[in-house]
Amino acid sequence: VVWVANLKPWKHPEVFVRLAKDMLAFKDVEFIMIGTPPAGVNGWQSELMRDIEAAGNLRYLGKKSQDEHTLRNLCSKFF
């Protein structure tokens, strides 16, 4: 399951993180997050990053190019 979007509070990336945590029992399901947290939301951003790191089935790849080739290559490495 892949999230490709900026990690802005109004997009609720914490719901994606919670879904990943809820799916830990399903060993064949992996979660990947691609996106950049906004600057200036440090408390919220720090909590989100801690939650991402705590999820054992979620990989955070940070900011990536938006071109189709890059996304296809990223996904092919995991699937």
mmCIF file with all atom_site columns, C-alpha atoms in Angstrom:
data_model
loop_
_atom_site.group_PDB
_atom_site.id
_atom_site.type_symbol
_atom_site.label_atom_id
_atom_site.label_alt_id
_atom_site.label_comp_id
_atom_site.label_asym_id
_atom_site.label_entity_id
_atom_site.label_seq_id
_atom_site.pdbx_PDB_ins_code
_atom_site.Cartn_x
_atom_site.Cartn_y
_atom_site.Cartn_z
_atom_site.occupancy
_atom_site.B_iso_or_equiv
_atom_site.pdbx_formal_charge
_atom_site.auth_seq_id
_atom_site.auth_comp_id
_atom_site.auth_asym_id
_atom_site.auth_atom_id
_atom_site.pdbx_PDB_model_num
ATOM 1  C CA . VAL A 1 1  ? 0.000  0.000   0.000   1.00 0.00 ? 1  VAL A CA 1
ATOM 2  C CA . VAL A 1 2  ? 1.587  3.286   -1.083  1.00 0.00 ? 2  VAL A CA 1
ATOM 3  C CA . TRP A 1 3  ? 1.063  6.879   0.045   1.00 0.00 ? 3  TRP A CA 1
ATOM 4  C CA . VAL A 1 4  ? 2.402  9.465   -2.413  1.00 0.00 ? 4  VAL A CA 1
ATOM 5  C CA . ALA A 1 5  ? 1.614  12.977  -1.183  1.00 0.00 ? 5  ALA A CA 1
ATOM 6  C CA . ASN A 1 6  ? 2.979  15.764  0.947   1.00 0.00 ? 6  ASN A CA 1
ATOM 7  C CA . LEU A 1 7  ? 2.656  14.965  4.629   1.00 0.00 ? 7  LEU A CA 1
ATOM 8  C CA . LYS A 1 8  ? 0.431  17.909  5.512   1.00 0.00 ? 8  LYS A CA 1
ATOM 9  C CA . PRO A 1 9  ? -1.838 17.810  8.559   1.00 0.00 ? 9  PRO A CA 1
ATOM 10 C CA . TRP A 1 10 ? -5.016 18.332  6.528   1.00 0.00 ? 10 TRP A CA 1
ATOM 11 C CA . LYS A 1 11 ? -4.218 15.266  4.397   1.00 0.00 ? 11 LYS A CA 1
ATOM 12 C CA . HIS A 1 12 ? -4.168 13.151  7.594   1.00 0.00 ? 12 HIS A CA 1
ATOM 13 C CA . PRO A 1 13 ? -1.110 10.970  6.946   1.00 0.00 ? 13 PRO A CA 1
ATOM 14 C CA . GLU A 1 14 ? -1.481 9.713   10.520  1.00 0.00 ? 14 GLU A CA 1
ATOM 15 C CA . VAL A 1 15 ? -4.502 7.708   9.325   1.00 0.00 ? 15 VAL A CA 1
ATOM 16 C CA . PHE A 1 16 ? -2.249 5.883   6.830   1.00 0.00 ? 16 PHE A CA 1
ATOM 17 C CA . VAL A 1 17 ? 0.255  5.215   9.625   1.00 0.00 ? 17 VAL A CA 1
ATOM 18 C CA . ARG A 1 18 ? -2.521 3.910   11.873  1.00 0.00 ? 18 ARG A CA 1
ATOM 19 C CA . LEU A 1 19 ? -3.714 1.623   9.066   1.00 0.00 ? 19 LEU A CA 1
ATOM 20 C CA . ALA A 1 20 ? -0.189 0.235   8.719   1.00 0.00 ? 20 ALA A CA 1
ATOM 21 C CA . LYS A 1 21 ? -0.033 -0.455  12.457  1.00 0.00 ? 21 LYS A CA 1
ATOM 22 C CA . ASP A 1 22 ? -3.471 -2.094  12.375  1.00 0.00 ? 22 ASP A CA 1
ATOM 23 C CA . MET A 1 23 ? -2.288 -4.398  9.565   1.00 0.00 ? 23 MET A CA 1
ATOM 24 C CA . LEU A 1 24 ? 0.877  -5.668  11.296  1.00 0.00 ? 24 LEU A CA 1
ATOM 25 C CA . ALA A 1 25 ? -0.609 -9.160  11.628  1.00 0.00 ? 25 ALA A CA 1
ATOM 26 C CA . PHE A 1 26 ? -0.775 -9.464  7.842   1.00 0.00 ? 26 PHE A CA 1
ATOM 27 C CA . LYS A 1 27 ? 2.846  -10.301 7.035   1.00 0.00 ? 27 LYS A CA 1
ATOM 28 C CA . ASP A 1 28 ? 2.316  -10.082 3.260   1.00 0.00 ? 28 ASP A CA 1
ATOM 29 C CA . VAL A 1 29 ? 1.156  -6.427  3.406   1.00 0.00 ? 29 VAL A CA 1
ATOM 30 C CA . GLU A 1 30 ? 3.758  -3.650  3.272   1.00 0.00 ? 30 GLU A CA 1
ATOM 31 C CA . PHE A 1 31 ? 3.263  0.102   3.453   1.00 0.00 ? 31 PHE A CA 1
ATOM 32 C CA . ILE A 1 32 ? 5.410  2.762   1.799   1.00 0.00 ? 32 ILE A CA 1
ATOM 33 C CA . MET A 1 33 ? 5.165  6.525   2.317   1.00 0.00 ? 33 MET A CA 1
ATOM 34 C CA . ILE A 1 34 ? 6.615  8.996   -0.157  1.00 0.00 ? 34 ILE A CA 1
ATOM 35 C CA . GLY A 1 35 ? 6.375  12.706  0.571   1.00 0.00 ? 35 GLY A CA 1
ATOM 36 C CA . THR A 1 36 ? 7.841  15.644  2.412   1.00 0.00 ? 36 THR A CA 1
ATOM 37 C CA . PRO A 1 37 ? 6.547  16.960  5.731   1.00 0.00 ? 37 PRO A CA 1
ATOM 38 C CA . PRO A 1 38 ? 5.795  20.688  5.675   1.00 0.00 ? 38 PRO A CA 1
ATOM 39 C CA . ALA A 1 39 ? 8.243  23.083  7.272   1.00 0.00 ? 39 ALA A CA 1
ATOM 40 C CA . GLY A 1 40 ? 7.134  24.856  10.405  1.00 0.00 ? 40 GLY A CA 1
ATOM 41 C CA . VAL A 1 41 ? 4.877  22.165  11.866  1.00 0.00 ? 41 VAL A CA 1
ATOM 42 C CA . ASN A 1 42 ? 7.588  20.760  14.103  1.00 0.00 ? 42 ASN A CA 1
ATOM 43 C CA . GLY A 1 43 ? 5.552  19.294  16.979  1.00 0.00 ? 43 GLY A CA 1
ATOM 44 C CA . TRP A 1 44 ? 3.085  17.556  14.684  1.00 0.00 ? 44 TRP A CA 1
ATOM 45 C CA . GLN A 1 45 ? 5.863  16.510  12.286  1.00 0.00 ? 45 GLN A CA 1
ATOM 46 C CA . SER A 1 46 ? 7.994  15.055  15.085  1.00 0.00 ? 46 SER A CA 1
ATOM 47 C CA . GLU A 1 47 ? 5.092  12.986  16.405  1.00 0.00 ? 47 GLU A CA 1
ATOM 48 C CA . LEU A 1 48 ? 4.251  11.731  12.914  1.00 0.00 ? 48 LEU A CA 1
ATOM 49 C CA . MET A 1 49 ? 7.870  10.729  12.226  1.00 0.00 ? 49 MET A CA 1
ATOM 50 C CA . ARG A 1 50 ? 8.048  8.851   15.556  1.00 0.00 ? 50 ARG A CA 1
ATOM 51 C CA . ASP A 1 51 ? 4.860  6.968   14.646  1.00 0.00 ? 51 ASP A CA 1
ATOM 52 C CA . ILE A 1 52 ? 6.235  6.134   11.193  1.00 0.00 ? 52 ILE A CA 1
ATOM 53 C CA . GLU A 1 53 ? 9.471  4.779   12.695  1.00 0.00 ? 53 GLU A CA 1
ATOM 54 C CA . ALA A 1 54 ? 7.500  2.695   15.217  1.00 0.00 ? 54 ALA A CA 1
ATOM 55 C CA . ALA A 1 55 ? 5.435  0.950   12.524  1.00 0.00 ? 55 ALA A CA 1
ATOM 56 C CA . GLY A 1 56 ? 7.276  -2.252  11.641  1.00 0.00 ? 56 GLY A CA 1
ATOM 57 C CA . ASN A 1 57 ? 5.667  -2.671  8.228   1.00 0.00 ? 57 ASN A CA 1
ATOM 58 C CA . LEU A 1 58 ? 5.998  0.916   6.980   1.00 0.00 ? 58 LEU A CA 1
ATOM 59 C CA . ARG A 1 59 ? 8.934  2.372   5.066   1.00 0.00 ? 59 ARG A CA 1
ATOM 60 C CA . TYR A 1 60 ? 9.270  6.122   4.707   1.00 0.00 ? 60 TYR A CA 1
ATOM 61 C CA . LEU A 1 61 ? 11.196 7.127   1.586   1.00 0.00 ? 61 LEU A CA 1
ATOM 62 C CA . GLY A 1 62 ? 10.993 10.898  2.006   1.00 0.00 ? 62 GLY A CA 1
ATOM 63 C CA . LYS A 1 63 ? 10.745 13.297  -0.909  1.00 0.00 ? 63 LYS A CA 1
ATOM 64 C CA . LYS A 1 64 ? 10.979 11.782  -4.384  1.00 0.00 ? 64 LYS A CA 1
ATOM 65 C CA . SER A 1 65 ? 10.613 13.111  -7.909  1.00 0.00 ? 65 SER A CA 1
ATOM 66 C CA . GLN A 1 66 ? 7.062  13.147  -9.242  1.00 0.00 ? 66 GLN A CA 1
ATOM 67 C CA . ASP A 1 67 ? 7.871  11.802  -12.681 1.00 0.00 ? 67 ASP A CA 1
ATOM 68 C CA . GLU A 1 68 ? 6.248  8.528   -13.695 1.00 0.00 ? 68 GLU A CA 1
ATOM 69 C CA . HIS A 1 69 ? 9.548  6.753   -14.355 1.00 0.00 ? 69 HIS A CA 1
ATOM 70 C CA . THR A 1 70 ? 10.815 7.439   -10.825 1.00 0.00 ? 70 THR A CA 1
ATOM 71 C CA . LEU A 1 71 ? 7.606  6.233   -9.169  1.00 0.00 ? 71 LEU A CA 1
ATOM 72 C CA . ARG A 1 72 ? 7.486  3.104   -11.324 1.00 0.00 ? 72 ARG A CA 1
ATOM 73 C CA . ASN A 1 73 ? 11.096 2.281   -10.392 1.00 0.00 ? 73 ASN A CA 1
ATOM 74 C CA . LEU A 1 74 ? 10.458 2.883   -6.698  1.00 0.00 ? 74 LEU A CA 1
ATOM 75 C CA . CYS A 1 75 ? 7.421  0.637   -6.670  1.00 0.00 ? 75 CYS A CA 1
ATOM 76 C CA . SER A 1 76 ? 9.109  -2.115  -8.691  1.00 0.00 ? 76 SER A CA 1
ATOM 77 C CA . LYS A 1 77 ? 11.802 -2.385  -6.010  1.00 0.00 ? 77 LYS A CA 1
ATOM 78 C CA . PHE A 1 78 ? 9.208  -3.335  -3.444  1.00 0.00 ? 78 PHE A CA 1
ATOM 79 C CA . PHE A 1 79 ? 6.606  -5.321  -5.405  1.00 0.00 ? 79 PHE A CA 1
#
